[in-house]
Short mmCIF file of C-alpha atoms in Angstrom, two decimals:
data_model
loop_
_atom_site.label_atom_id
_atom_site.label_comp_id
_atom_site.label_asym_id
_atom_site.label_seq_id
_atom_site.Cartn_x
_atom_site.Cartn_y
_atom_site.Cartn_z
CA MET A 916 0.03 -0.03 0.00
CA THR A 917 1.47 3.18 -0.97
CA THR A 918 1.33 6.27 1.23
CA ALA A 919 0.32 9.71 0.10
CA PRO A 920 3.68 12.10 0.17
CA PRO A 921 3.77 14.60 2.93
CA ALA A 922 1.94 17.92 2.09
CA GLY A 923 4.33 20.64 1.40
CA PRO A 924 4.10 24.29 2.44
CA ALA A 925 0.92 26.02 1.37
CA ALA A 926 1.07 28.08 -1.90
CA PRO A 927 1.33 31.70 -1.33
CA PRO A 928 -1.88 33.72 -2.35
CA ARG A 929 -1.78 35.10 -5.86
CA ALA A 930 -0.61 38.59 -5.88
CA LEU A 931 -2.68 41.15 -7.29
CA PRO A 932 -1.86 42.81 -10.54
CA ALA A 933 0.46 46.00 -9.74
CA LEU A 934 -2.25 48.26 -11.04
CA LEU A 935 -4.59 46.93 -8.15
CA VAL A 936 -2.48 47.03 -5.23
CA PRO A 937 -3.39 50.05 -3.07
CA SER A 938 -0.69 52.71 -3.01
CA PRO A 939 0.81 53.55 0.35
CA THR A 940 -0.26 56.22 2.73
CA SER A 941 1.73 57.53 5.78
CA VAL A 942 -1.12 55.82 8.30
CA PRO A 943 -4.02 53.34 7.66
CA ARG A 944 -7.29 54.78 6.54
CA PRO A 945 -9.54 55.16 9.46
CA GLU A 946 -12.80 53.15 9.73
CA ALA A 947 -16.00 54.86 8.41
CA PRO A 948 -18.15 56.12 11.30
CA PRO A 949 -21.73 54.69 11.79
CA LEU A 950 -24.26 56.14 9.91
CA PRO A 951 -26.74 58.54 11.52
CA ARG A 952 -30.32 58.14 11.86
CA VAL A 953 -32.32 58.54 8.73
CA ARG A 954 -34.11 61.77 8.35
CA ARG A 955 -37.32 60.68 6.62
CA ALA A 956 -39.19 63.93 6.18
CA PRO A 957 -36.58 65.65 3.90
CA LEU A 958 -36.24 62.19 1.94
CA VAL A 959 -39.77 61.88 1.39
CA VAL A 960 -40.25 65.55 0.54
CA SER A 961 -37.13 65.31 -2.06
CA GLY A 962 -38.58 62.05 -3.36
CA LEU A 963 -42.15 63.57 -4.32
CA LEU A 964 -40.53 66.48 -5.72
CA ALA A 965 -38.45 64.49 -7.90
CA ALA A 966 -41.33 62.50 -9.14
CA ALA A 967 -43.57 65.65 -9.70
CA LEU A 968 -41.08 67.50 -11.44
CA THR A 969 -40.34 64.34 -13.67
CA ALA A 970 -43.96 63.93 -14.42
CA TYR A 971 -44.22 67.65 -15.27
CA VAL A 972 -41.49 67.61 -17.62
CA TRP A 973 -42.52 64.30 -19.37
CA PHE A 974 -46.06 65.28 -19.88
CA THR A 975 -45.45 68.93 -20.75
CA HIS A 976 -42.30 68.76 -22.65
CA GLY A 977 -42.24 65.22 -24.14
CA ALA A 978 -40.53 61.94 -23.42
CA LYS A 979 -36.79 62.90 -24.64
CA PRO A 980 -36.55 65.92 -21.90
CA GLY A 981 -38.36 63.63 -19.50
CA VAL A 982 -35.60 60.60 -20.05
CA LEU A 983 -32.65 63.49 -19.76
CA LEU A 984 -34.26 64.51 -16.55
CA VAL A 985 -34.05 61.00 -15.21
CA LEU A 986 -30.59 60.58 -16.18
CA GLY A 987 -29.67 63.73 -14.48
CA LEU A 988 -31.57 62.68 -11.31
CA GLY A 989 -29.36 59.46 -11.56
CA LEU A 990 -26.13 61.46 -11.89
CA GLY A 991 -26.93 63.55 -9.03
CA VAL A 992 -27.52 60.43 -6.75
CA ALA A 993 -24.29 58.95 -8.14
CA LEU A 994 -22.08 62.12 -7.36
CA PHE A 995 -23.49 62.39 -3.85
CA HIS A 996 -23.36 58.99 -2.65
CA SER A 997 -19.62 58.75 -4.04
CA ARG A 998 -18.80 62.10 -3.25
CA PHE A 999 -16.90 62.19 -6.56
CA GLY A 1000 -14.79 65.23 -6.61
CA PHE A 1001 -12.65 66.88 -8.86
CA THR A 1002 -11.48 69.67 -6.81
CA SER A 1003 -10.42 67.70 -3.99
CA ALA A 1004 -8.63 65.23 -6.29
CA TRP A 1005 -6.45 67.74 -7.67
CA ARG A 1006 -5.96 69.42 -4.36
CA GLN A 1007 -5.06 66.25 -2.82
CA LEU A 1008 -2.47 65.25 -5.48
CA ILE A 1009 -0.87 68.74 -5.68
CA ALA A 1010 -0.75 69.35 -1.75
CA VAL A 1011 0.36 65.93 -0.51
CA GLY A 1012 0.79 63.54 -3.20
CA ASN A 1013 -2.28 61.51 -2.68
CA GLY A 1014 -3.41 60.16 -6.55
CA THR A 1015 -6.43 58.13 -5.32
CA GLY A 1016 -8.92 60.89 -6.54
CA LEU A 1017 -7.19 61.34 -9.98
CA ARG A 1018 -6.94 57.50 -10.48
CA ALA A 1019 -10.84 57.59 -9.67
CA HIS A 1020 -10.92 60.28 -12.91
CA ALA A 1021 -8.90 57.94 -14.84
CA LEU A 1022 -11.56 54.99 -14.28
CA LEU A 1023 -14.13 57.59 -15.10
CA LEU A 1024 -12.54 58.96 -18.10
CA GLY A 1025 -11.59 55.45 -19.43
CA THR A 1026 -14.95 53.87 -19.00
CA THR A 1027 -16.63 56.80 -20.60
CA ALA A 1028 -14.24 57.04 -23.52
CA THR A 1029 -15.08 53.31 -23.98
CA LEU A 1030 -18.66 53.72 -24.12
CA PHE A 1031 -18.41 57.04 -26.18
CA ALA A 1032 -16.38 55.06 -28.83
CA LEU A 1033 -19.10 52.29 -29.03
CA VAL A 1034 -22.10 54.80 -29.09
CA ILE A 1035 -20.51 57.38 -31.44
CA GLY A 1036 -18.71 55.02 -33.61
CA THR A 1037 -21.90 52.93 -34.31
CA SER A 1038 -24.03 56.15 -34.45
CA THR A 1039 -26.43 54.73 -31.64
CA GLY A 1040 -28.60 57.43 -30.79
CA LEU A 1041 -32.67 57.56 -29.21
CA PHE A 1042 -34.94 59.93 -30.13
CA GLY A 1043 -33.84 60.64 -33.54
CA SER A 1044 -30.48 62.06 -31.95
CA GLN A 1045 -26.90 61.74 -33.90
CA PRO A 1046 -24.39 61.41 -31.16
CA ALA A 1047 -21.20 63.42 -31.57
CA PRO A 1048 -17.89 63.92 -29.96
CA SER A 1049 -17.24 66.96 -27.80
CA GLY A 1050 -14.10 68.76 -29.48
CA GLY A 1051 -13.26 71.95 -28.22
CA SER A 1052 -10.68 74.51 -30.04
CA LEU A 1053 -7.41 74.96 -28.85
CA GLY A 1054 -6.35 78.56 -28.01
CA VAL A 1055 -6.12 81.31 -25.61
CA GLY A 1056 -9.62 80.85 -24.49
CA LEU A 1057 -9.26 77.21 -23.51
CA VAL A 1058 -6.00 77.90 -21.42
CA VAL A 1059 -7.00 81.06 -19.61
CA GLY A 1060 -10.43 79.74 -19.10
CA SER A 1061 -9.16 76.29 -17.59
CA LEU A 1062 -6.46 78.05 -15.65
CA ILE A 1063 -8.86 80.56 -13.96
CA PHE A 1064 -11.46 77.72 -13.55
CA ALA A 1065 -9.17 75.60 -11.63
CA ILE A 1066 -8.05 78.59 -9.32
CA GLY A 1067 -11.89 79.31 -8.59
CA MET A 1068 -12.55 75.56 -7.75
CA GLN A 1069 -9.89 75.85 -4.91
CA LEU A 1070 -11.31 79.10 -3.53
CA GLY A 1071 -14.86 78.06 -3.93
CA GLY A 1072 -14.49 74.47 -2.48
CA ALA A 1073 -16.36 72.63 -5.47
CA CYS A 1074 -16.34 72.26 -9.25
CA ALA A 1075 -19.29 72.79 -11.31
CA SER A 1076 -20.97 69.43 -10.53
CA GLY A 1077 -19.84 69.42 -7.15
CA THR A 1078 -21.52 72.89 -6.51
CA LEU A 1079 -24.64 71.34 -7.26
CA PHE A 1080 -24.68 68.35 -5.57
CA ALA A 1081 -23.22 70.08 -2.48
CA VAL A 1082 -26.20 72.26 -2.70
CA GLY A 1083 -28.64 69.53 -3.00
CA SER A 1084 -27.14 67.65 -0.22
CA GLY A 1085 -27.78 70.47 2.18
CA GLN A 1086 -24.41 72.28 2.20
CA THR A 1087 -25.96 75.68 2.02
CA SER A 1088 -22.64 77.52 2.37
CA VAL A 1089 -22.00 76.60 -1.14
CA LEU A 1090 -24.79 78.78 -2.10
CA LEU A 1091 -22.48 81.56 -2.24
CA THR A 1092 -20.05 79.63 -4.72
CA LEU A 1093 -23.18 78.95 -6.87
CA GLY A 1094 -24.23 82.28 -6.87
CA GLY A 1095 -20.95 83.49 -7.99
CA PHE A 1096 -20.88 80.86 -10.72
CA ILE A 1097 -23.93 81.99 -12.14
CA ALA A 1098 -23.03 85.74 -11.79
CA GLY A 1099 -19.77 84.85 -13.45
CA ALA A 1100 -21.38 82.66 -16.31
CA THR A 1101 -23.73 85.54 -16.97
CA LEU A 1102 -21.28 88.24 -17.18
CA ALA A 1103 -19.15 86.31 -19.58
CA ALA A 1104 -22.32 85.41 -21.84
CA TRP A 1105 -22.97 89.31 -21.66
CA GLN A 1106 -19.43 90.51 -22.76
CA PHE A 1107 -19.22 87.57 -25.37
CA ASP A 1108 -17.84 90.03 -27.95
CA LEU A 1109 -14.84 90.88 -25.87
CA TRP A 1110 -13.41 87.37 -26.00
CA LYS A 1111 -15.10 85.43 -29.00
CA ASP A 1112 -12.38 86.10 -31.28
CA LEU A 1113 -9.47 85.28 -29.10
CA PRO A 1114 -6.83 83.24 -31.41
CA ALA A 1115 -7.34 79.76 -31.61
CA TRP A 1116 -6.98 76.59 -33.57
CA GLU A 1117 -9.54 74.35 -34.79
CA PRO A 1118 -10.47 71.20 -32.64
CA VAL A 1119 -8.44 67.96 -32.89
CA VAL A 1120 -10.51 64.74 -32.44
CA LEU A 1121 -8.24 61.83 -32.75
CA SER A 1122 -11.06 59.59 -34.17
CA ASP A 1123 -10.99 62.07 -37.41
CA HIS A 1124 -7.38 60.79 -37.91
CA ILE A 1125 -7.19 57.25 -36.76
CA GLY A 1126 -10.73 56.11 -36.38
CA TRP A 1127 -12.57 55.29 -33.08
CA PHE A 1128 -10.63 52.23 -32.31
CA GLY A 1129 -7.52 54.23 -32.45
CA SER A 1130 -8.83 57.04 -30.55
CA TRP A 1131 -9.99 54.81 -27.71
CA ALA A 1132 -6.64 52.96 -27.74
CA VAL A 1133 -4.68 55.88 -27.39
CA THR A 1134 -7.02 57.57 -24.65
CA ILE A 1135 -6.77 54.36 -22.65
CA ALA A 1136 -2.81 54.20 -22.93
CA ALA A 1137 -2.65 57.85 -22.06
CA LEU A 1138 -5.01 57.15 -18.85
CA LEU A 1139 -2.85 54.24 -17.90
CA LEU A 1140 0.15 56.45 -18.04
CA VAL A 1141 -1.64 58.92 -15.62
CA VAL A 1142 -2.27 55.80 -13.08
CA LEU A 1143 1.27 54.84 -13.07
CA ILE A 1144 2.85 58.48 -12.71
CA THR A 1145 0.22 58.97 -9.83
CA ARG A 1146 1.01 55.58 -8.07
CA ARG A 1147 4.90 56.67 -8.64
CA VAL A 1148 4.11 60.20 -6.94
CA GLN A 1149 2.27 58.59 -4.17
CA ALA A 1150 4.82 55.92 -3.33
CA ARG A 1151 7.56 58.63 -3.02
CA ARG A 1152 5.51 61.30 -1.05
CA ASN A 1153 3.78 58.76 1.10
CA PRO A 1154 0.53 60.93 1.88
CA PRO A 1155 -1.91 60.76 4.19
CA PRO A 1156 -5.12 58.43 3.37
CA LEU A 1157 -8.43 60.04 2.14
CA GLY A 1158 -10.97 61.07 4.92
CA VAL A 1159 -13.75 58.66 5.18
CA VAL A 1160 -17.64 59.40 5.57
CA PRO A 1161 -20.35 57.40 7.29
CA SER A 1162 -21.29 54.34 5.47
CA ALA A 1163 -23.35 51.26 5.54
CA ARG A 1164 -21.56 47.95 6.41
CA THR A 1165 -23.30 45.98 3.69
CA ALA A 1166 -23.06 46.52 -0.29
CA ALA A 1167 -26.85 45.99 -0.77
CA LEU A 1168 -27.47 48.56 2.08
CA ARG A 1169 -24.48 50.72 0.79
CA ALA A 1170 -26.34 51.04 -2.53
CA LEU A 1171 -29.11 53.37 -0.53
CA ARG A 1172 -27.38 54.54 2.21
CA GLY A 1173 -24.11 56.39 3.09
CA SER A 1174 -20.80 56.47 0.88
CA TRP A 1175 -20.08 54.55 -2.07
CA PRO A 1176 -16.71 53.75 -3.32
CA LEU A 1177 -15.09 56.21 -5.72
CA ALA A 1178 -14.87 53.05 -8.34
CA ALA A 1179 -18.47 52.48 -8.14
CA GLY A 1180 -19.35 56.20 -8.48
CA ALA A 1181 -17.06 56.43 -11.56
CA LEU A 1182 -18.81 53.43 -13.29
CA VAL A 1183 -22.04 54.54 -12.61
CA LEU A 1184 -21.41 57.98 -13.76
CA ALA A 1185 -20.04 56.70 -16.78
CA VAL A 1186 -22.92 54.67 -17.75
CA LEU A 1187 -25.28 57.43 -17.16
CA GLY A 1188 -23.17 59.93 -18.90
CA ALA A 1189 -23.16 57.69 -22.10
CA GLY A 1190 -26.95 57.41 -21.49
CA VAL A 1191 -27.34 61.21 -21.80
CA LEU A 1192 -25.14 60.97 -25.03
CA MET A 1193 -27.44 58.60 -26.72
CA VAL A 1194 -30.63 60.59 -25.87
CA SER A 1195 -29.39 64.29 -26.54
CA GLY A 1196 -26.79 63.71 -28.80
CA GLY A 1197 -24.20 65.39 -26.77
CA ALA A 1198 -22.13 64.95 -23.70
CA TRP A 1199 -23.60 65.86 -20.38
CA GLY A 1200 -22.67 69.48 -19.00
CA VAL A 1201 -23.45 71.83 -16.31
CA THR A 1202 -22.54 75.38 -16.84
CA SER A 1203 -24.57 76.28 -19.88
CA ALA A 1204 -27.38 76.11 -17.39
CA PHE A 1205 -25.61 78.73 -15.29
CA SER A 1206 -25.67 81.34 -17.97
CA LEU A 1207 -29.10 80.46 -18.73
CA TRP A 1208 -30.40 80.76 -15.27
CA GLY A 1209 -28.59 84.25 -14.87
CA SER A 1210 -29.82 85.45 -18.19
CA GLU A 1211 -33.26 84.58 -17.20
CA LEU A 1212 -32.95 86.68 -14.24
CA VAL A 1213 -31.58 89.40 -16.01
CA GLY A 1214 -34.72 89.20 -18.33
CA ALA A 1215 -37.25 89.09 -15.43
CA LEU A 1216 -35.62 92.16 -14.07
CA GLY A 1217 -36.13 94.13 -17.48
CA GLY A 1218 -32.99 93.43 -19.32
CA HIS A 1219 -32.70 92.13 -22.88
CA PRO A 1220 -30.19 89.04 -22.87
CA GLU A 1221 -31.85 88.07 -26.13
CA ASN A 1222 -29.79 90.82 -27.71
CA TRP A 1223 -26.47 89.66 -26.42
CA THR A 1224 -24.23 88.13 -29.08
CA TRP A 1225 -23.88 84.92 -26.93
CA TRP A 1226 -27.39 84.21 -26.96
CA ARG A 1227 -27.53 84.69 -30.96
CA GLN A 1228 -25.05 81.99 -31.61
CA ALA A 1229 -26.44 78.70 -33.09
CA GLY A 1230 -28.44 76.56 -30.47
CA ASN A 1231 -28.02 79.13 -27.60
CA ALA A 1232 -31.14 81.18 -29.02
CA GLU A 1233 -33.36 78.05 -28.57
CA MET A 1234 -31.87 77.49 -25.02
CA LEU A 1235 -32.94 80.90 -24.02
CA ALA A 1236 -36.46 80.83 -25.55
CA GLY A 1237 -37.29 77.40 -24.04
CA PRO A 1238 -38.34 76.50 -20.43
CA VAL A 1239 -35.47 76.43 -17.84
CA LEU A 1240 -36.67 73.04 -16.65
CA ALA A 1241 -36.25 71.46 -20.03
CA ASP A 1242 -32.31 71.98 -19.73
CA LYS A 1243 -31.45 70.58 -16.94
CA ARG A 1244 -30.32 66.12 4.25
CA GLN A 1245 -30.30 70.03 4.76
CA ALA A 1246 -28.03 71.33 7.18
CA LEU A 1247 -27.92 75.14 7.52
CA HIS A 1248 -24.69 76.84 7.87
CA ARG A 1249 -24.66 80.12 9.82
CA GLY A 1250 -21.76 82.55 10.91
CA ILE A 1251 -19.57 81.80 7.93
CA PRO A 1252 -16.16 83.83 8.42
CA TRP A 1253 -16.29 86.55 5.87
CA ARG A 1254 -12.97 85.72 4.32
CA THR A 1255 -14.62 82.36 3.33
CA ALA A 1256 -17.65 83.87 2.02
CA VAL A 1257 -15.57 86.17 -0.17
CA ALA A 1258 -13.32 83.20 -1.51
CA SER A 1259 -16.69 81.23 -2.09
CA VAL A 1260 -18.20 83.81 -4.17
CA LEU A 1261 -15.03 84.68 -6.03
CA GLY A 1262 -14.21 81.29 -6.67
CA GLY A 1263 -17.62 81.02 -8.21
CA VAL A 1264 -17.23 83.93 -10.34
CA LEU A 1265 -13.97 82.87 -11.52
CA MET A 1266 -15.36 79.38 -12.43
CA GLY A 1267 -18.48 80.88 -14.31
CA ILE A 1268 -16.00 83.07 -16.82
CA GLY A 1269 -13.47 80.35 -16.89
CA ALA A 1270 -16.17 77.88 -18.20
CA ARG A 1271 -17.33 80.07 -20.89
CA LEU A 1272 -13.75 81.13 -21.91
CA ALA A 1273 -12.58 77.43 -22.03
CA GLY A 1274 -15.94 76.28 -23.73
CA GLY A 1275 -17.06 74.16 -20.71
CA CYS A 1276 -16.19 73.05 -17.27
CA ASN A 1277 -14.50 69.92 -15.50
CA ILE A 1278 -17.70 67.99 -17.13
CA GLY A 1279 -18.21 69.49 -20.44
CA ALA A 1280 -14.76 70.25 -21.47
CA TYR A 1281 -12.32 67.97 -19.36
CA LEU A 1282 -14.41 64.77 -19.00
CA ALA A 1283 -16.15 65.00 -22.29
CA GLY A 1284 -13.33 66.31 -24.33
CA VAL A 1285 -10.80 63.47 -23.13
CA ALA A 1286 -13.82 60.75 -23.50
CA SER A 1287 -14.21 62.11 -27.00
CA GLY A 1288 -10.64 61.72 -27.89
CA SER A 1289 -10.30 65.54 -28.19
CA LEU A 1290 -6.83 67.27 -27.42
CA SER A 1291 -8.77 70.05 -25.87
CA GLY A 1292 -10.00 67.92 -22.79
CA TRP A 1293 -6.38 66.92 -22.15
CA LEU A 1294 -4.89 70.56 -22.30
CA TRP A 1295 -7.84 71.59 -20.10
CA GLY A 1296 -7.06 69.01 -17.57
CA ALA A 1297 -3.17 69.72 -17.68
CA VAL A 1298 -3.77 73.49 -17.29
CA ALA A 1299 -6.15 72.92 -14.41
CA LEU A 1300 -3.42 71.25 -12.38
CA ALA A 1301 -1.43 74.49 -12.64
CA GLY A 1302 -4.34 76.43 -11.65
CA THR A 1303 -4.83 74.06 -8.68
CA TRP A 1304 -1.08 74.80 -7.64
CA ILE A 1305 -2.01 78.59 -7.80
CA GLY A 1306 -5.33 78.23 -6.13
CA LEU A 1307 -3.65 76.47 -3.22
CA ARG A 1308 -1.46 79.17 -2.61
CA LEU A 1309 -4.05 81.72 -2.46
CA ARG A 1310 -6.46 79.82 0.00
CA PRO A 1311 -4.64 80.71 3.08
CA LEU A 1312 -5.34 84.38 2.09
CA PHE A 1313 -8.82 83.58 2.78
CA GLY A 1314 -8.54 81.52 6.08
CA LEU A 1315 -8.82 78.10 3.92
CA GLY A 1316 -6.43 75.20 4.84
CA ASN A 1317 -4.79 72.96 2.49
CA PRO A 1318 -3.70 69.05 3.25
CA LYS A 1319 -0.25 68.74 4.86
CA PRO A 1320 2.04 65.62 4.94
CA GLY A 1321 1.54 65.10 8.79
CA ASP A 1322 -2.32 65.19 8.83
CA GLY A 1323 -4.43 62.17 9.70
CA VAL A 1324 -6.25 61.99 6.66
CA CYS A 1325 -6.38 64.41 3.62
#
């Protein structure tokens, strides 16, 4: 009778691919605090308002605006639950070298680029739309606009999408930033004649030269390079970990309450953004609505924004003439320090002007541009990093802090 050979040492666990291994931080990330009690009244009121608004838009303006509104509500939910930030991601990278947020950007951009290539490359549109890439011109407006937009982000404490979901989640202090944003976007639309002829080159969209597969491959390769660089920077600087917010303990509950992982937020945002492209024919954006709201207010006060050159441009006149609704937990903050209030308003104004000069914000110019294979999106992102560096040096003048290497979280 034969006996089995003695068991050898257990095989070591398979190593994760290098890109999936968590990057080092100076201390372990803290545990998430427990979730607070559900405030049912605001939740019910918000749900009823969302349902009523959707029904109104659907039956008054048709199925297409109704579907876009539903997609917009989904984008807001995803932004809120994942706390998906553009402002904080750039601040954390520049200040202390934590590239976690920027790697989440890469996942969002890569997934969106993949879906955009499939949708636009196959001309898959709904409601008769013809999906098209977002290609911005390359020129002075793009560079200056993205630079001052990034400075405004760091002073105002939020980007375009972040301003909206922060206000919607009850951070009423951000109303100052939103008000400044609307004022700046309206001012830029009013004075369109001053900057419309700034030197610029025609848009460069990769798919026009190497096809959609080539454009997608180049974009993914460039995003992988961004991931590798941020990992190298983080390994060298060994920054504090990201802060944590209350979250449910199980995945099923986490879908409804508490924070989502950044990766989950990136994937959901990409899918919903592709839905907007299929329904509307263009990428989702934010800041054109701010110009519209401000101009509608000017009109209500007796002004004539319909005579502005901006609103005479192709597509803009229809937006101004159409209904505003077709385009598009409360915790009241009191006693905001005056320097912080000034920074919020100033940051909003800079973002509003910068978005108009650059032809879009972190969503319409950066996300949509990169995902469309447009060089304008990459240029926007590169200049925004420089603007972030400037903004971080201006924040202390307004009593605003920056992450530091010795912090427990960043």
